[in-house]
Every structure is written in C-alpha cells, then in structure tokens.
XYZ file of C-alpha atoms in Angstrom:
712
model
C -16.042 -83.664 197.605
C -18.091 -82.553 200.585
C -21.265 -84.437 201.676
C -23.368 -81.543 201.798
C -26.523 -83.803 200.923
C -26.084 -85.591 203.998
C -27.096 -82.816 206.073
C -30.414 -81.081 206.457
C -29.965 -77.752 208.434
C -31.631 -74.321 207.791
C -32.230 -71.106 209.423
C -29.115 -70.958 211.894
C -27.258 -67.988 213.350
C -23.480 -68.578 213.912
C -21.721 -66.128 215.813
C -18.098 -65.525 215.158
C -16.514 -63.581 218.152
C -12.758 -62.305 218.774
C -11.569 -59.346 220.583
C -9.968 -58.170 216.963
C -11.600 -58.647 213.528
C -8.143 -59.529 212.087
C -8.097 -62.554 214.557
C -11.008 -64.248 212.492
C -9.305 -64.305 209.149
C -8.436 -68.098 209.698
C -12.026 -69.018 210.344
C -13.544 -66.842 207.677
C -10.963 -68.509 205.247
C -12.262 -71.788 206.493
C -16.009 -70.740 205.936
C -15.098 -69.804 202.468
C -13.538 -72.923 201.540
C -16.588 -75.019 202.833
C -19.705 -75.344 201.121
C -21.951 -74.053 203.939
C -25.815 -73.751 202.728
C -26.763 -70.173 201.898
C -29.254 -69.908 204.751
C -26.372 -70.535 207.544
C -25.754 -67.000 208.567
C -22.527 -66.011 209.996
C -22.209 -63.001 211.990
C -18.793 -61.224 213.237
C -19.049 -59.920 216.868
C -16.757 -58.539 219.506
C -16.152 -61.086 222.212
C -16.006 -58.523 224.736
C -19.461 -57.671 224.144
C -20.746 -61.317 224.628
C -23.507 -60.128 226.994
C -25.061 -58.659 223.894
C -24.661 -61.921 221.894
C -27.454 -63.747 220.098
C -26.850 -66.892 218.126
C -27.452 -70.800 217.918
C -23.651 -71.676 217.676
C -20.842 -69.227 218.714
C -17.345 -69.708 217.386
C -14.829 -67.719 219.612
C -11.029 -67.221 218.498
C -8.480 -67.219 221.147
C -4.721 -65.728 220.237
C -1.837 -65.042 222.428
C -2.714 -61.294 222.841
C -5.811 -62.204 224.510
C -6.102 -61.982 228.420
C -6.928 -65.756 229.486
C -8.957 -64.609 232.268
C -10.974 -62.159 230.456
C -11.317 -64.896 227.765
C -12.540 -67.522 230.051
C -15.210 -64.956 231.457
C -16.552 -64.246 228.264
C -16.795 -67.877 227.285
C -18.793 -68.402 230.558
C -20.874 -65.334 229.730
C -21.837 -67.052 226.294
C -22.505 -70.412 227.447
C -24.035 -69.813 231.032
C -25.818 -66.609 231.073
C -26.794 -66.196 227.377
C -27.402 -69.882 227.184
C -25.939 -70.524 223.784
C -26.561 -74.122 222.742
C -22.950 -74.779 221.383
C -19.874 -72.714 222.150
C -16.712 -73.641 220.253
C -13.084 -72.391 221.089
C -10.643 -72.094 218.282
C -7.169 -71.227 218.633
C -3.657 -71.462 216.613
C -1.866 -74.456 217.222
C 1.327 -72.564 218.523
C -0.973 -71.012 221.192
C -2.455 -74.021 222.449
C 0.128 -74.339 225.585
C -1.138 -70.915 226.666
C -4.515 -72.389 227.835
C -3.262 -75.769 228.709
C -3.488 -75.423 232.378
C -6.785 -73.336 232.083
C -8.762 -75.486 229.736
C -10.891 -77.047 232.491
C -12.228 -73.363 233.388
C -13.198 -72.878 229.469
C -16.685 -73.641 229.315
C -16.885 -74.281 225.577
C -18.044 -77.415 224.196
C -15.135 -77.687 221.825
C -11.559 -76.731 222.189
C -10.254 -76.778 218.370
C -7.006 -76.040 216.953
C -6.257 -74.519 213.774
C -5.144 -74.852 210.909
C -7.130 -77.879 210.230
C -8.641 -79.222 206.730
C -11.659 -77.416 205.608
C -13.767 -80.661 205.173
C -12.966 -81.462 208.949
C -14.161 -78.060 209.896
C -17.178 -78.223 207.750
C -18.185 -81.680 209.184
C -17.420 -80.392 212.703
C -19.668 -77.289 212.319
C -22.277 -79.271 210.537
C -22.444 -82.027 212.894
C -23.002 -79.385 215.829
C -25.810 -77.722 213.843
C -27.745 -80.994 213.467
C -27.653 -81.544 217.254
C -29.042 -77.872 217.713
C -31.753 -78.985 214.935
C -32.622 -82.048 216.674
C -32.956 -80.336 220.132
C -35.136 -77.829 218.467
C -37.358 -80.556 216.965
C -37.661 -82.503 220.471
C -38.345 -79.220 221.997
C -41.228 -78.425 219.967
C -42.714 -82.046 219.860
C -42.767 -82.725 223.464
C -42.996 -80.194 226.681
C -41.172 -82.402 229.073
C -39.356 -85.487 229.898
C -42.435 -87.130 230.486
C -43.578 -87.109 226.790
C -42.603 -89.859 224.363
C -39.475 -88.851 222.688
C -38.735 -89.843 219.025
C -36.539 -92.490 218.452
C -32.842 -92.190 218.035
C -33.160 -94.082 214.584
C -36.016 -91.731 213.558
C -33.786 -88.793 214.258
C -30.801 -90.042 212.080
C -32.679 -91.033 209.334
C -34.718 -87.759 209.225
C -31.448 -85.634 209.183
C -29.853 -87.913 206.633
C -27.013 -89.089 208.845
C -27.928 -92.710 208.333
C -30.217 -94.198 205.341
C -33.358 -96.177 206.100
C -31.501 -99.281 204.800
C -28.890 -98.754 207.619
C -31.476 -98.381 210.137
C -33.077 -101.623 208.897
C -29.916 -103.702 209.716
C -29.291 -101.962 212.952
C -32.680 -102.656 214.087
C -32.532 -106.336 212.662
C -29.291 -106.774 214.774
C -30.959 -105.027 217.648
C -33.567 -108.053 217.799
C -30.851 -110.671 217.840
C -28.735 -109.237 220.383
C -31.290 -106.986 222.388
C -28.784 -104.396 222.756
C -29.918 -100.538 222.719
C -30.125 -99.095 219.243
C -27.405 -96.496 219.826
C -25.051 -99.183 220.792
C -25.952 -101.105 217.873
C -25.331 -98.250 215.800
C -21.919 -97.623 217.109
C -21.085 -101.199 216.844
C -21.686 -101.433 213.123
C -19.872 -98.341 212.547
C -22.673 -96.018 211.142
C -21.969 -93.555 214.255
C -19.026 -93.162 216.607
C -19.534 -93.254 220.390
C -19.502 -89.308 220.724
C -21.862 -88.945 218.136
C -24.285 -91.232 219.832
C -23.866 -89.461 223.057
C -24.468 -85.833 221.453
C -27.624 -87.329 219.538
C -29.133 -88.755 222.680
C -28.213 -85.664 224.523
C -30.437 -83.824 221.934
C -33.259 -86.390 221.811
C -33.930 -86.398 225.388
C -33.541 -82.473 225.519
C -30.751 -82.421 228.316
C -27.004 -81.396 228.138
C -24.282 -84.064 227.863
C -21.824 -84.055 230.667
C -18.505 -82.741 229.551
C -15.000 -84.024 230.676
C -14.541 -80.770 232.185
C -17.396 -81.134 234.421
C -16.282 -84.627 235.494
C -12.605 -83.509 236.167
C -13.550 -80.424 238.083
C -16.146 -81.763 240.394
C -16.143 -80.826 244.030
C -16.154 -83.845 246.305
C -18.499 -81.804 248.884
C -21.108 -81.513 245.812
C -20.414 -85.324 244.969
C -20.863 -86.644 248.387
C -24.438 -85.205 248.414
C -25.457 -88.222 246.779
C -24.296 -91.361 248.821
C -22.035 -93.728 247.134
C -24.501 -96.878 247.122
C -27.049 -94.934 245.358
C -24.617 -93.322 242.977
C -23.339 -97.015 241.906
C -26.960 -98.664 241.981
C -28.532 -96.041 239.575
C -25.487 -95.149 237.862
C -25.356 -91.299 238.623
C -22.965 -88.788 240.115
C -23.477 -85.054 241.194
C -21.205 -82.700 239.434
C -22.417 -78.971 240.142
C -24.318 -77.340 242.477
C -25.818 -73.716 241.873
C -27.882 -72.287 244.479
C -30.697 -74.963 245.245
C -29.922 -76.713 241.674
C -28.011 -79.837 241.715
C -26.622 -80.919 238.272
C -26.301 -84.714 238.178
C -24.777 -87.105 235.289
C -26.814 -89.982 234.614
C -27.330 -92.678 232.461
C -31.084 -92.847 232.558
C -32.322 -89.379 232.218
C -35.825 -90.288 231.916
C -35.981 -92.114 234.955
C -38.601 -90.003 236.725
C -38.627 -91.983 239.841
C -34.755 -91.591 240.112
C -35.029 -87.887 239.582
C -37.907 -87.756 242.350
C -35.883 -89.888 244.675
C -32.693 -87.577 244.412
C -34.450 -84.538 244.782
C -36.177 -85.982 247.986
C -32.721 -87.124 249.152
C -30.668 -83.922 248.491
C -33.462 -81.359 249.140
C -32.395 -79.720 245.773
C -33.934 -79.533 242.531
C -32.444 -81.829 240.151
C -31.056 -80.936 236.696
C -30.354 -83.955 234.849
C -27.306 -84.507 232.477
C -26.884 -87.420 230.135
C -23.610 -89.172 230.759
C -22.157 -92.432 229.697
C -22.241 -95.232 232.000
C -18.214 -95.799 231.577
C -17.688 -92.351 232.623
C -19.884 -92.241 235.420
C -18.566 -95.344 237.022
C -14.769 -94.144 236.499
C -15.843 -90.951 238.479
C -17.595 -92.484 240.983
C -14.475 -94.763 241.810
C -12.309 -91.709 241.555
C -14.367 -89.282 243.811
C -15.961 -91.497 246.378
C -12.424 -93.031 247.099
C -11.134 -89.346 247.962
C -14.366 -88.800 249.616
C -13.603 -91.928 252.073
C -10.156 -90.784 252.534
C -10.860 -87.209 253.495
C -13.703 -88.465 255.833
C -10.968 -90.534 257.702
C -8.596 -87.554 257.856
C -11.229 -85.331 259.209
C -12.179 -87.890 261.980
C -8.617 -87.429 263.129
C -9.418 -84.238 264.899
C -11.755 -86.074 267.232
C -9.826 -89.373 267.538
C -6.139 -87.546 268.450
C -7.618 -85.015 270.885
C -4.963 -83.110 272.689
C -2.310 -85.824 272.432
C -0.762 -84.231 269.384
C -0.861 -80.819 270.618
C 1.343 -81.794 273.291
C 3.732 -83.654 271.094
C 4.243 -80.554 268.817
C 4.547 -77.915 271.715
C 6.998 -80.147 273.585
C 9.500 -80.220 271.071
C 12.668 -80.891 273.107
C 10.948 -83.445 275.720
C 10.054 -86.256 273.011
C 7.587 -88.787 274.522
C 8.416 -91.812 272.571
C 5.614 -93.868 273.772
C 3.064 -91.029 273.093
C 4.241 -90.792 269.549
C 4.136 -94.689 269.353
C 0.884 -94.875 270.771
C -0.440 -92.010 268.200
C 0.925 -93.894 265.448
C -1.093 -96.778 266.445
C -4.440 -95.002 266.650
C -7.007 -96.809 264.649
C -7.912 -93.677 262.501
C -4.165 -93.072 261.891
C -3.476 -96.817 260.784
C -6.576 -96.678 258.496
C -5.516 -93.175 257.142
C -2.014 -94.564 256.238
C -3.470 -97.853 254.778
C -5.831 -95.473 252.687
C -3.113 -93.261 251.457
C -0.962 -96.329 250.095
C -3.899 -98.101 248.764
C -5.148 -95.098 246.836
C -1.702 -94.190 245.690
C -1.374 -97.797 244.146
C -4.842 -97.702 242.617
C -3.982 -94.157 240.935
C -0.758 -95.643 239.365
C 1.276 -93.206 241.753
C 5.065 -93.751 241.821
C 5.777 -91.489 245.101
C 3.356 -90.316 247.798
C 4.605 -86.936 249.494
C 3.693 -85.879 252.806
C 4.665 -82.375 253.447
C 4.178 -80.259 256.548
C 3.490 -76.637 255.841
C 2.985 -73.472 258.433
C -0.685 -74.205 258.739
C -1.483 -77.149 256.773
C -0.354 -80.706 256.118
C -0.408 -81.729 252.256
C -0.405 -85.153 250.857
C 0.406 -85.083 246.919
C 0.835 -88.149 244.751
C 3.234 -88.269 241.443
C 1.568 -89.786 238.856
C 2.744 -90.096 235.353
C 5.428 -87.895 236.317
C 3.631 -84.999 237.683
C 2.677 -84.281 241.218
C -1.078 -83.840 242.076
C -2.626 -82.810 245.386
C -4.790 -85.405 247.079
C -5.707 -84.339 250.627
C -5.071 -82.212 253.373
C -5.229 -84.044 256.758
C -5.707 -82.025 259.828
C -2.148 -80.478 260.750
C -1.800 -81.746 263.992
C -2.218 -85.381 262.686
C 1.279 -84.840 260.982
C 3.559 -86.641 263.929
C 1.404 -89.631 264.147
C 1.267 -89.957 260.484
C 5.000 -90.001 260.411
C 5.184 -92.221 263.470
C 2.888 -94.880 261.926
C 5.079 -94.993 258.630
C 8.536 -94.863 260.674
C 7.323 -97.923 262.691
C 6.263 -99.837 259.635
C 9.445 -99.216 257.976
C 11.884 -99.763 260.943
C 13.169 -96.383 261.501
C 13.773 -94.316 264.685
C 10.569 -92.542 265.705
C 12.554 -90.514 268.405
C 14.991 -89.052 265.885
C 13.713 -85.809 264.311
C 16.732 -83.779 263.381
C 18.446 -86.179 261.137
C 17.453 -87.645 257.584
C 16.424 -91.291 257.492
C 15.815 -93.793 254.832
C 13.809 -97.324 255.353
C 11.769 -99.747 253.692
C 8.802 -101.755 253.927
C 6.626 -104.158 252.023
C 2.615 -104.183 251.821
C 0.294 -106.556 250.306
C -2.865 -105.602 248.568
C -4.980 -108.564 247.668
C -2.508 -110.580 245.593
C -0.156 -107.399 244.930
C 2.949 -107.019 246.800
C 4.308 -103.447 247.060
C 7.957 -102.447 247.856
C 7.929 -98.955 249.517
C 11.222 -96.944 249.944
C 10.596 -94.437 252.770
C 12.644 -91.128 253.048
C 12.477 -88.747 255.892
C 13.946 -85.066 255.803
C 13.748 -82.599 258.364
C 12.316 -79.133 257.145
C 11.540 -75.821 259.045
C 7.863 -76.904 259.639
C 8.645 -80.567 260.576
C 9.708 -83.919 258.828
C 8.744 -84.307 255.288
C 8.202 -87.806 253.989
C 8.447 -89.219 250.682
C 7.477 -92.936 249.799
C 8.764 -94.238 246.702
C 6.192 -97.105 245.374
C 7.577 -100.160 243.700
C 4.561 -102.049 242.343
C 5.573 -105.484 241.517
C 2.356 -106.253 239.748
C 2.646 -103.155 237.846
C 6.156 -103.703 236.754
C 6.152 -105.372 233.288
C 9.663 -107.044 232.827
C 9.227 -107.861 229.316
C 11.945 -105.915 226.705
C 9.186 -105.677 224.176
C 7.235 -103.704 226.410
C 9.900 -101.149 227.032
C 8.795 -98.700 224.141
C 11.596 -99.570 221.685
C 11.167 -99.178 217.739
C 11.373 -102.615 216.004
C 15.167 -101.947 214.813
C 16.303 -100.640 218.295
C 14.655 -103.363 220.310
C 16.734 -106.203 217.798
C 19.853 -104.188 218.640
C 19.351 -104.356 222.295
C 18.553 -108.004 222.395
C 21.443 -108.996 220.324
C 23.843 -106.454 222.425
C 22.801 -108.172 225.840
C 23.149 -111.562 224.504
C 26.713 -110.983 224.044
C 28.796 -113.263 226.697
C 31.013 -110.122 227.721
C 31.387 -106.325 227.650
C 29.622 -103.573 229.226
C 26.111 -102.102 228.805
C 25.408 -98.660 230.014
C 22.011 -97.077 230.283
C 21.997 -92.992 230.911
C 19.604 -90.461 231.850
C 18.545 -88.135 234.602
C 16.739 -89.717 237.772
C 13.194 -90.942 237.419
C 13.912 -91.877 233.480
C 13.492 -95.533 233.881
C 16.825 -96.636 233.684
C 16.491 -99.274 236.584
C 13.425 -100.809 234.641
C 15.298 -100.815 231.478
C 18.026 -102.852 233.311
C 15.671 -105.329 235.213
C 14.227 -105.893 231.927
C 17.225 -106.831 230.478
C 18.240 -109.271 233.038
C 14.704 -110.947 232.909
C 15.555 -111.531 229.165
C 19.076 -113.079 229.812
C 18.206 -114.962 232.885
C 18.287 -118.614 232.629
C 19.486 -121.591 234.931
C 22.837 -121.755 233.183
C 23.913 -118.026 234.136
C 25.169 -116.928 237.622
C 23.643 -113.404 237.902
C 24.488 -111.028 240.546
C 23.351 -107.310 241.317
C 24.693 -104.702 243.865
C 22.182 -101.903 244.033
C 21.554 -98.843 246.141
C 18.615 -99.627 246.852
C 17.311 -103.059 245.599
C 14.305 -101.775 243.758
C 12.661 -105.092 242.542
C 13.476 -108.571 243.795
C 13.865 -111.010 240.741
C 13.566 -114.776 241.267
C 16.726 -116.561 240.435
C 19.055 -113.732 240.976
C 21.435 -112.837 244.009
C 20.735 -109.325 244.704
C 22.986 -107.381 246.936
C 22.078 -104.119 248.760
C 24.791 -101.608 249.657
C 25.203 -100.591 253.071
C 27.577 -97.938 253.622
C 27.239 -97.795 257.361
C 28.872 -101.221 257.776
C 31.465 -100.673 255.063
C 29.462 -102.361 252.069
C 29.898 -100.051 249.393
C 29.994 -100.631 245.630
C 33.551 -101.170 245.578
C 33.969 -103.864 248.561
C 30.661 -105.819 246.939
C 31.992 -105.903 243.283
C 35.471 -107.235 244.756
C 33.790 -110.006 246.795
C 31.260 -110.663 243.804
C 34.527 -111.455 241.792
C 34.930 -114.461 244.014
C 31.472 -115.618 243.228
C 31.968 -117.058 239.683
C 29.457 -114.345 238.185
C 28.477 -114.522 234.748
C 26.405 -111.343 234.396
C 26.586 -108.266 236.955
C 24.202 -105.529 237.404
C 25.802 -102.537 239.020
C 23.123 -99.978 240.337
C 25.057 -96.827 239.583
C 28.732 -95.929 238.514
C 29.490 -93.047 240.787
C 33.362 -92.845 240.998
C 36.685 -94.328 239.647
C 36.698 -97.177 241.989
C 33.451 -98.634 240.855
C 34.277 -97.613 237.363
C 37.307 -99.400 237.225
C 36.314 -102.627 238.924
C 33.201 -102.711 236.147
C 35.471 -102.090 233.408
C 38.210 -104.956 234.457
C 35.013 -107.327 234.968
C 33.771 -106.546 231.596
C 37.184 -107.309 229.958
C 37.680 -110.670 231.841
C 34.725 -112.468 230.649
C 31.770 -110.934 232.337
C 28.696 -108.912 231.086
C 28.185 -105.809 233.194
C 25.082 -103.947 233.102
C 25.138 -100.379 234.762
C 23.570 -96.991 234.817
C 25.457 -93.356 234.756
C 24.030 -89.883 234.685
C 24.599 -87.960 231.462
C 22.428 -86.304 229.094
C 22.875 -88.094 225.963
C 24.573 -91.596 224.795
C 27.866 -90.010 223.377
C 28.265 -87.865 226.624
C 28.821 -91.187 228.745
C 32.248 -91.780 227.228
C 33.501 -88.401 228.116
C 32.033 -88.827 231.458
C 34.162 -92.132 231.957
C 37.320 -90.375 231.070
C 36.537 -87.521 233.204
C 36.638 -90.217 236.253
C 39.872 -91.252 235.058
C 39.181 -94.572 232.796
C 41.808 -94.758 230.135
C 40.614 -94.387 226.669
C 42.108 -97.873 225.758
C 40.180 -99.787 228.461
C 37.246 -97.863 227.420
C 37.072 -98.702 223.819
C 37.855 -102.508 224.837
C 34.904 -102.834 227.334
C 31.838 -100.758 225.900
C 29.325 -102.560 223.807
C 26.127 -100.425 223.902
C 25.072 -97.278 225.415
C 21.586 -96.369 225.969
C 20.231 -92.829 226.651
C 16.517 -92.673 227.510
C 13.862 -90.365 228.867
C 10.393 -91.039 230.080
C 7.483 -88.672 228.224
C 3.637 -88.711 228.986
C 1.562 -90.977 226.656
C -1.463 -89.441 225.106
C -4.800 -91.099 226.489
C -5.896 -93.277 223.769
C -9.619 -92.596 224.504
C -9.368 -88.846 223.821
C -6.781 -88.989 221.144
C -7.507 -86.480 218.375
C -5.232 -85.635 215.202
C -4.437 -82.142 213.742
C -1.889 -80.728 211.376
C 1.047 -78.964 212.899
C 1.993 -75.393 211.959
C 4.572 -74.728 209.205
C 6.640 -73.148 211.702
C 6.724 -76.000 213.706
C 7.693 -78.434 210.815
C 10.503 -76.014 210.371
C 11.691 -76.010 213.670
C 11.671 -79.753 213.886
C 13.531 -80.042 210.378
C 10.604 -81.988 208.665
C 9.606 -81.360 205.115
C 6.739 -79.069 204.759
C 5.834 -80.508 201.514
C 4.719 -83.913 202.880
C 1.885 -84.323 205.269
C 2.450 -84.634 208.802
C -0.059 -85.362 211.644
C 0.724 -84.988 215.289
C -1.641 -85.892 217.898
C -3.020 -84.645 221.552
C -5.301 -85.867 224.347
C -8.489 -83.518 224.338
C -9.177 -84.560 228.049
C -11.896 -87.152 228.994
C -13.144 -88.839 231.986
C -10.811 -91.882 231.968
C -7.561 -89.498 232.098
C -9.293 -86.826 234.470
C -9.319 -84.172 231.842
C -5.434 -84.339 231.533
C -5.287 -85.716 227.813
C -2.707 -88.017 229.204
C -2.652 -91.770 230.538
C 0.678 -93.367 231.459
C 4.290 -92.915 230.062
C 6.294 -94.034 227.361
C 10.307 -93.934 226.661
C 12.397 -92.286 224.418
C 15.690 -94.212 223.467
C 19.024 -93.197 221.968
C 21.234 -96.325 221.182
C 24.766 -96.114 220.490
C 26.348 -99.159 219.428
C 30.083 -99.230 219.803
C 30.956 -100.218 216.603
C 34.860 -100.571 215.266
C 34.909 -96.930 213.986
C 33.364 -95.684 217.115
C 36.130 -97.636 218.902
C 38.718 -95.743 216.872
C 37.336 -92.559 217.906
C 37.252 -93.310 221.519
C 41.023 -94.449 221.343
C 41.843 -91.278 219.952
C 40.066 -89.257 222.628
C 37.731 -87.825 220.258
C 35.110 -85.139 221.244
C 31.603 -85.941 222.273
C 30.379 -84.139 219.146
C 32.640 -86.543 216.843
C 31.284 -89.694 218.323
C 27.747 -88.285 218.122
C 28.035 -87.248 214.462
C 29.739 -90.618 213.593
C 27.056 -92.747 215.410
C 24.300 -90.461 213.633
C 25.787 -91.249 210.360
C 25.783 -95.088 211.032
C 22.143 -94.984 211.486
C 21.718 -93.994 215.365
C 18.476 -92.462 216.014
C 18.662 -89.256 218.413
C 16.355 -88.847 221.444
C 14.721 -85.979 219.495
C 14.189 -88.122 216.339
C 12.786 -90.701 218.309
C 10.501 -88.525 219.977
C 9.320 -87.164 216.671
C 8.659 -90.751 215.690
C 6.523 -91.521 218.761
C 4.660 -88.032 218.160
C 3.881 -88.861 214.900
C 2.601 -92.315 215.794
C 0.317 -90.933 218.440
C 2.101 -91.919 221.263
C 2.845 -88.653 222.789
C 2.679 -84.888 221.935
C 5.379 -83.249 219.878
C 5.536 -80.305 222.788
C 6.635 -83.058 225.534
C 9.244 -84.292 222.992
C 10.521 -80.966 222.616
C 10.536 -80.167 226.259
C 12.333 -83.378 226.997
C 15.269 -83.344 224.416
C 17.454 -80.802 222.994
C 18.139 -79.671 219.320
C 20.922 -81.646 217.855
C-alpha cells in the first residue's frame, strides 16, 4: 500500500525530458504503477529543447546513446538558466558507468538508477514535490530572510509528514535536551538527516549545498574567506559567478554574518544551507590544500636564480648548491606539508613527477591517484634533494635509480617512508610509499574475512609446521595479511624471524632481516643462516626463485611454520607456479597447508550508501537466481568521501585449504583447473563469489568486483 494520505500536494507540473520519446517508457510505467494525485501533471518534452522548458520538477532520462557533454549542458540549462526548482536525472542501471566520471558536472539534484520499486519512485517524487510546496508557502508568507519563517514542526504537520502527537513528543524532548527541533526529529526517527536538511532549506527559502558543489569547489574561491572566519562561523565559499559568491553556511538567517562576508569579499553573498559536519569536513580539506599551494607558490621568490643554475648546468652538478636548496626553509616546509597531508588523506603513496613545463604531485588514496598540487617547476631539484637528504641517498647521482628509507613522527604517530627515485626524460621521478604504523590494524579479525574464512585462517596459522602462501598482484595487501598472521601467533614461547625486501612494518618481539643484495644478503643466504637461529616461525617476504622456494619447502617439512607470498592470479595457480620454478610435486604436496588469494576493492562510503535493484541481465551474468530478490549498493557521493562514493578498501579472499584429496591431485601433477574444481566442490569460495557476497552486504559495488575478478 502507498501512503498517499501522508502527502498534500496540488497544482504541480512535472516535466519528463528525454532525447527520444521511447526512452521515457520505464518512467511512464513507474508513473502508471504509482497512485499519483490526478492534479499532478506530467508533460513530455524533448531534452534538446530544454531552453523552452516550464515546470516545477524536471525528470530527465539518460541512456547510452546520449552525448554526455550535450546532456550536461541541457541539465545545466534546466537547473541554472531556467531555474527549475528540482531536476532529477534517471538512467538505466547498466549505463551508470558511462556517467560515473562526469557525475560531478551534472547539475541534477538527484541521480537515480532504474529499475526501482514503484513505491520507492513514488516516495522520492512526492518528497520532492512537498519540498517545492514548502518553498512556495515560505515565499508567499515572507518577502525575505528578515521575516519570521514558519517553524519546521509546523511545516511538517501541515504537510502530514508527521502528526501533532509526534510533534508534541519531539517538542517535549527538545525542552529536556535543549537541542534543535530538526535534530530531535532525526534522533526520534520521524525524519532522516537528508529530509531535515531539505525541509530546512525550503523553510528558509535558500538552496541546499550539494555534494557536487562541495567536491568541485575551486580553492581560489574558497580562499576568498579567511580560514579563521570560515571556522568561527561555520561557512565556506563554494562558487563565484560574476560578482555573486555562493557560500554554504549553517546559519543562513544570520544577517550580521551575511553583511560581514559581503564587506570582506566585496561581493554579493548568495547563502546556501549546509550541514555543519559537511562544512567542517570541507574546511579541513580545502584550507589544507590552500596552505600547501601558498607554500609552493612562495618558492618562486625564495629560491630565486639558484635553481635555474642547477637545471641549466646539468653536467656540472653543484652538490653544495643542491644541498643548500634542499635545506631552504620553504622547501623544508613544503616537503613536511606533502607528507603530513598525505598521512591525513590516508594516502599510500606520494608521486612527484616532473613534466616538460610542470611539476605534478599526486597522492594514491584507496588505490586511485589524485592530483593535489603543482609546485613551481624549478623547485623540482630542491624537493628531490631535500627528500634524498632525509632518506640518506646520493644527491649528486641523477642518472641511476635509487632506493632509500626514512621515518617521520607526527604527534604520536610514526610513519615509515620508502623512497624510490627513477631518472626520466624531464628529471627524476620520486615515489614515496607511506607505511603508517598507527593506521595499520594488525588484527586478523579486521582483514575482511568472512566468519567461515577467519576460522579456517586461524586454524591453519596455528599449526606447528607447514607452509601458508598468500598470492595476489602488487598492492593487494599480501604483506598486511601476513603481518596480521604473525601478530596472531606471536608469543614469548615462539622464535619468529622474517626475511623481507624491504621490511615494511617493525613488529615488537620479532627478529626482522632486511635483504641487501649489494653485500650478498639475498633471500637464500639469509634463510640458510636463519636455520641456525633455531626458528619456530619464518616469514619470507616473497618467493621469487627456485633457491628460495626450495629452502622454504624444506623448512616447512622440518618442523617450521613458513609464511610467504607469491605472484599468481588465484589460489590454485600457486601450485603450478611452484612446479614451474622446479619444486617436485611430492615436496609440494607434503609442505603446503593453505593458499590464500586476495584482492583489494574500494569500500562504499557508509554515509552515502544507497540500495538498488540490479538489472536482470546483471543477475544472469553473475549466475544469481532472478526469482529471488537481490539488492546491491553504491555510494551516491557526499562530502565525507569528496563526491567519490568510496571511503577505504576491503579485501576479497579465496582460501584453498590443502585437503587430503587436493594433496593427491598435486602428487598426480593435476592441472590448475582440476585442483580449482575440487577445491570448489569442497566448499572453497572463489574471489568472484566472495566479491558478490561483499557487494550484497553493501561493502563494495558489484562493478568493482567484476573488474577485479574473472569469471570462473
């Protein structure tokens, strides 16, 4: 049943816009299945003629045949030029990926995927019509912001969104807690946070700042308001059009603030309502970037001609000049800012890349690179020299690759940084790998294993001998999994030794050996010495060759528990990889206990996660029964995730336990496909299946799962 009596709307015109009439069929079917009041008028229109539109709410339909740039222009025409109060963009679920990289440029208030239940469609449209009705009533009852606005409770009761008894309970609770009514209504579950902001926006007669506006703000515009004022009054400048400045603020009725901002910026202030949490998050993000760019720009004056000389006299390297440039106060502060901001942004890597005319700095966050700043091009050698000094590298050597390490402390946090320098056409490119010890969670329970998998993993790593192998591509979290395993089994009765290249995290109570091929300390040499150190558990950073594999196998067969990693696509493939590098099946079958394949996928932002029904074609592709309800999730993009819809990463795991039957297949030198099939028949969940489970639980998107896994 639809709660039609809960809404009181009339005399609205809703425009249905598409480039071809057939594309509107799914929307028209949803309208036919929903009990809209007879006085809500739906008019079809050609989206290409958006300049002639006249409606209160616009529903636009995107499909894969649309030109995305034309679509963005026509949406902007409706929203910005024609000033349609609410513009909604609908699109088929299978076409969502087409607009993913452009969604911040789409001026719609909502981007909605279909198919979706008729009741959900009805509720979504009616809520938007109610907000338009509220905005109309407010406009008619008061000429400007200085007039007294009707109370939020009064608006909600008049529009049958809550009943008088609920309002009384909320007001009583408000008196006891001294909170704002909107916050009380959210706390009591009568409305949600998004509805509260929408209704307050309509009540005050000002627009609501959108995630797109927060995410796409220009730091030059944000910087028009000094940081101390932005923080004190909880406001942030987002857009500038001619002499009008759009400012998101928590107190849109504060006339003294509006007048103060107008006098400060010498611009007309266009207030927008923003949630205090969103404003604070954006202030932290943008003013940190502003500070970084100011320091980068200041280098132009600070460095003067020195760096020009360094770049021009390439054959006559002035080591003293390079060291002095690296020690310049501006350079020191800039490098400190680069590292501090990267840690704050949860970056795993910093890329410093010289181009022909520019110097680009990028951070890798949750697996994706993002551009953060462009310091002056002639500051490149000074930045490189400063980092080389900190990581004990040769500042005079610019022709060969170099690798180094440094440790920085930020408050109570200690961050290990691996430095890699690679000579390129336009100068040395430097990549800094950040290993934040405070961010590293060593608990096995936090890796992302399912309930069954975590019990399997714990039972296997608790065995007294044998081999545990973790496979996957570079950057898939293999080392984190092994460190967590060591943390789980570590105790005073065990002698644990690791051989790594490099040692990524230092663990108290464990002897860790750093490979140094320059002096002959290879994996093989270190492992032979370790055998004389009476180890119980040995971690080998990576098995790369026959020598290392042979020693590891023999260790596991002589009473030692061995952990290591291997580069293969799946768990079963690790067995053929061992045989390829010369390990006999007999030894392999006797030593292996467990093989874990893993991948990392981006985690959906919990603050903007939304549920949707997948298309039947997708269910068929994933071999999911279409007769049962399945729901997937995605992030719509919010301030917390900077409009990306993702926050953090989560692991996919494929766990191959070496059972008696699997050992028999290894002895028979069975193919990878045979071993894979047997493991699945014994209950092994593949990477694809593990990913589908994560997508159904709302942890990640099915698109990322499909991209990271292969069809079995």
